[in-house]
C-alpha positions as MATLAB code, in Angstrom:
seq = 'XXXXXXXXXXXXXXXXXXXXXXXXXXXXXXXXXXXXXXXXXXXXXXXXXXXXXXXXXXXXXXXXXXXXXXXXXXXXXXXXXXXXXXXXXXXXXXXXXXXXXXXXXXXXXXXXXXXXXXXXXXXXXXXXXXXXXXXXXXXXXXXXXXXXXXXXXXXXXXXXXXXXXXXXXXXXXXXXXXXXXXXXXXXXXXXXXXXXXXXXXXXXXXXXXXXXXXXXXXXXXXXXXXXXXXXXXXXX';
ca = [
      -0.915  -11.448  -24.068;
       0.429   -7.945  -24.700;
       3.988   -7.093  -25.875;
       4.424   -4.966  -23.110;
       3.911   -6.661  -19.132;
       2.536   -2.883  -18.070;
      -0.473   -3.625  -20.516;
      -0.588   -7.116  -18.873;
      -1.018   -5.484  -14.864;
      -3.307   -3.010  -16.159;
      -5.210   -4.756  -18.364;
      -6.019   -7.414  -15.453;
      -8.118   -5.752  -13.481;
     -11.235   -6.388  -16.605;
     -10.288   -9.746  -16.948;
     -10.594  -10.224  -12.902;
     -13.767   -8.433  -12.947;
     -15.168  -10.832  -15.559;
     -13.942  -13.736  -13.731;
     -15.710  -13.013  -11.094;
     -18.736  -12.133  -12.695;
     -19.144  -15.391  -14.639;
     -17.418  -17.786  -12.241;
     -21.087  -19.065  -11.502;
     -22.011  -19.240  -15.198;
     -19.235  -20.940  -16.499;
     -18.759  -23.610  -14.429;
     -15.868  -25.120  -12.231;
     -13.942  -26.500  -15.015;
     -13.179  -23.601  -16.789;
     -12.733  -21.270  -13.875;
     -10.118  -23.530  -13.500;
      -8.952  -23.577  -16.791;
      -8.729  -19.803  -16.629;
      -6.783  -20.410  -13.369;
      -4.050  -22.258  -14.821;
      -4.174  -21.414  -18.686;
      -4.452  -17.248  -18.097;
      -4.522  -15.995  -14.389;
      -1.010  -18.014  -13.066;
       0.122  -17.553  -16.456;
       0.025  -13.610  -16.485;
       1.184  -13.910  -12.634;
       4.123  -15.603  -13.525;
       5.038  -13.030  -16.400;
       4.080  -10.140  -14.283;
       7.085  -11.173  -11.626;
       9.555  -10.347  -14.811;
       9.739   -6.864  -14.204;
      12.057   -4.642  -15.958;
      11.929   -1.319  -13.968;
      11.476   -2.402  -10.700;
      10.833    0.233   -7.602;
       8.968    2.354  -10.022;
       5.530    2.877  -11.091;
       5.720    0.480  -13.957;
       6.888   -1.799  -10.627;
       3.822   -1.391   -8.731;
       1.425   -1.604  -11.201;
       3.136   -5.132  -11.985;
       3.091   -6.315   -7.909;
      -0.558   -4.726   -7.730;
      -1.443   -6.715  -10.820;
      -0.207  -10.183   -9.349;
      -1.985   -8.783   -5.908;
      -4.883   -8.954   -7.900;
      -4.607  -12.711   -9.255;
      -3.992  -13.557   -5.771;
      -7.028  -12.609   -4.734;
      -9.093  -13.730   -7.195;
      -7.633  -17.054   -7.148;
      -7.100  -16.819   -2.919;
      -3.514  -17.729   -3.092;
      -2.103  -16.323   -0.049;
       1.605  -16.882   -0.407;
       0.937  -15.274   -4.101;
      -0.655  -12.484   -2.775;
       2.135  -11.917    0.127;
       4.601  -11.804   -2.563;
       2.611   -9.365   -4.473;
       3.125   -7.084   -1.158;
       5.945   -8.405    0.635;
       8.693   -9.348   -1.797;
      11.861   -6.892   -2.324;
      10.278   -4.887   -5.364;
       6.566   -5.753   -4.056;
       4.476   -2.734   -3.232;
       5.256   -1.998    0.199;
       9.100   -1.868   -0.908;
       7.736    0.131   -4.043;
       6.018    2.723   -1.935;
       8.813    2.844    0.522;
      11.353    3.669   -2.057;
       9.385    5.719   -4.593;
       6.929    7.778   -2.582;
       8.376   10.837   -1.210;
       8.679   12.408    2.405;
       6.139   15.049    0.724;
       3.829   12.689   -1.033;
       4.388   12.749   -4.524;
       5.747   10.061   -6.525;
       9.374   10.052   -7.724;
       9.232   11.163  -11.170;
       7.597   14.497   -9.683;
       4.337   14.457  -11.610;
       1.302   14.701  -10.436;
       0.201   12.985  -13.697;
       2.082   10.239  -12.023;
       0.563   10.518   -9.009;
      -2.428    9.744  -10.595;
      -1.687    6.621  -12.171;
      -0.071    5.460   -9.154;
      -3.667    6.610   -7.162;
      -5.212    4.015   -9.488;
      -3.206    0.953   -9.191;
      -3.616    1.766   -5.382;
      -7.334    2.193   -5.796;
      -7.589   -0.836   -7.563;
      -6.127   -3.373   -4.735;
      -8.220   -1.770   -2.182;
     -11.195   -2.561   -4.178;
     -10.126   -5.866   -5.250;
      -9.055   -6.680   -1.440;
     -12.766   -5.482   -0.076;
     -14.468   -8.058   -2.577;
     -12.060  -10.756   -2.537;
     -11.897  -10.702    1.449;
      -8.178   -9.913    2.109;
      -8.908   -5.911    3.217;
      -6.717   -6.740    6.384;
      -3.895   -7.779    4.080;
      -3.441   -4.509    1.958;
      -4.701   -2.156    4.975;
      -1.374   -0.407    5.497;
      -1.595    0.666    1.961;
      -4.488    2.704    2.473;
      -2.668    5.439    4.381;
       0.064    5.866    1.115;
      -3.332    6.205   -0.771;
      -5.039    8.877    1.020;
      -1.442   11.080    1.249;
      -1.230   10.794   -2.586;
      -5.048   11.594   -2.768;
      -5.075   14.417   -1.091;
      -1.451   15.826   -1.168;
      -2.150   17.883   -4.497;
      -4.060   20.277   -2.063;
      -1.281   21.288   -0.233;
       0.708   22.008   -4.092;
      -2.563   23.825   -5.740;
      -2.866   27.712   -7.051;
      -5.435   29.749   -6.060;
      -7.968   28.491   -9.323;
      -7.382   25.212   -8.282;
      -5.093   24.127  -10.693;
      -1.540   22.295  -10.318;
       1.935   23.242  -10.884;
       3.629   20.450  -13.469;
       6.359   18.935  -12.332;
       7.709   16.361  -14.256;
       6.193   15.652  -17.342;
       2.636   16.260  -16.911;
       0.292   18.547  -18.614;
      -1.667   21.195  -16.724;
      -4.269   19.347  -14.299;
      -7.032   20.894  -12.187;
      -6.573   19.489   -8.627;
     -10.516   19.691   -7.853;
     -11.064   17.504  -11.138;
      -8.292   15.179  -11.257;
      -9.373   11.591  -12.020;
      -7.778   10.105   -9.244;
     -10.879   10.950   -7.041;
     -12.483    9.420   -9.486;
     -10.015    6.165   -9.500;
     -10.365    6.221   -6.134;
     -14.125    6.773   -4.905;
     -14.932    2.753   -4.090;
     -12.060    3.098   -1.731;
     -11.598    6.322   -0.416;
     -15.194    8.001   -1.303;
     -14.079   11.527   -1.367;
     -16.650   14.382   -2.825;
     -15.135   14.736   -5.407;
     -15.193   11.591   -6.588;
     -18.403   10.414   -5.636;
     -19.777   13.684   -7.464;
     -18.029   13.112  -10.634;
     -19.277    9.158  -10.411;
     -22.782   10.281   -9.409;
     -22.388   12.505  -12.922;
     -21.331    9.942  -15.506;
     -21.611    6.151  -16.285;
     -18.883    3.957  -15.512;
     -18.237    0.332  -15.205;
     -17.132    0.686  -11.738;
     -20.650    2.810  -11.183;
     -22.509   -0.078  -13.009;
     -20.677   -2.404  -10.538;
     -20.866   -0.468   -7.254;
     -23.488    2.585   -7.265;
     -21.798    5.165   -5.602;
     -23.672    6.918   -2.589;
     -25.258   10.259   -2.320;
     -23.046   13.437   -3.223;
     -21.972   14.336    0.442;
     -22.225   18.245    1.276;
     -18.978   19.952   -0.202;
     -16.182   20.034    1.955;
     -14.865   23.339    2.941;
     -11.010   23.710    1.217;
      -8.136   24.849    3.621;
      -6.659   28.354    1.873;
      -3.701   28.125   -0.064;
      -0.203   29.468    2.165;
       3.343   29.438    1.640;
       4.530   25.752    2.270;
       8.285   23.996    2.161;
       8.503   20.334    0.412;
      12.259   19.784    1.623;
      11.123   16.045    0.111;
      10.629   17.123   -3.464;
      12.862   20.647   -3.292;
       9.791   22.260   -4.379;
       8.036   24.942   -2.413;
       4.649   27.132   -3.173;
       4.999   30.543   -1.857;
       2.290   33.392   -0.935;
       2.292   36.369   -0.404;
      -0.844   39.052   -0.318;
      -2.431   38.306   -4.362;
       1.418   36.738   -5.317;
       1.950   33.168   -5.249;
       4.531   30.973   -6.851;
       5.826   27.277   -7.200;
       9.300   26.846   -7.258;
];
């Protein structure tokens, strides 16, 4: 469909939704034709993955998670998950001991907080929550691990190749509110229209959390470190 299969896995997720929608309106024979002719199809293509172990190679496994559940194939959706370069041996390899994706971005972080965010979601429809529960845990450490990184204003350091992000902002609480409903999230949601608002109202804007302060802190993981001292602070 696209030219490129990381347009394919994240382009999916609105096909899936639709799918789902309409499977009563359209009738059993062409769900099924959009079983075989598009949803296997992409699936298929989806297992060709060029960079695996990276987050081009979990959005690809998450995609084909996806499909799985929407169609219910179980031994497609324990490949998704399971398979060498699935997303358990994605998140093994590329998340590190301090919680921030390889490429040390927190831009990246983000994307990867969506693809995660995505599954969950998907696996809470579809019924399969059980299967993808041990993923949950890498989601809330990316989540929330920017706190531990911030500056005093609440922006972010950047690492990597992102541009300047504000922590208390960032879209992944956003990504992530159906899943993980943080305040954050559900206030930015409870502020805007979104598909994902049309499709699940988010609840109430819980009280606002009270924010740990900021203090000198060692990421031996990612040889970074913030340090504090008195008005100073610096990321190195």
């Amino acid at each position: 469909m696209y030219r490129h299969g990381l347009d394919e896995a994240t382009g999916v997720w609105d096909l899936l939704d639709a799918a789902r929608l309409l499977e009563g309106y359209a009738g059993t024979s062409r769900a099924s034709a959009w079983r075989s002719g598009l949803f296997q199809p992409m699936a298929e293509n989806l297992k060709t993955v060029t960079s695996p172990l990276t987050n081009v190679g979990l959005w690809h496994a998450s995609g084909i998670a996806g499909i799985a559940m929407r169609l219910h194939d179980a031994a497609l959706l324990d490949y998704a998950v399971n398979n060498p370069i699935g997303i358990r041996a994605t998140l093994a390899a590329a998340m590190t001991t301090d919680y921030l994706w390889d490429e040390g971005s927190f831009g990246y972080n983000n994307y990867v907080i969506q693809a995660l965010s995505r599954v969950q979601v998907a696996a809470g429809i579809e019924g399969y929550a059980s299967s993808v529960s041990p993923e949950r845990v890498p989601l809330y450490r990316l989540l929330l691990s920017p706190l531990d990184y911030r500056f005093d204003d609440g922006t972010l350091p950047t690492p990597g190749d992102s541009t300047r992000l504000d922590v208390f902002s960032s879209r992944s609480f956003t990504y992530a509110y159906r899943a993980v409903p943080t305040w954050w999230g559900v206030q930015a949601v409870n502020s805007t229209q979104t598909w994902e608002a049309l499709l699940d109202p988010p609840p109430a804007t819980p009280p606002a959390p009270a924010i740990p302060p900021v203090t000198t802190r060692n990421f031996p993981g990612n040889r970074m470190a913030v340090l504090r001292s008195g008005a100073w602070q610096a990321f190195v």
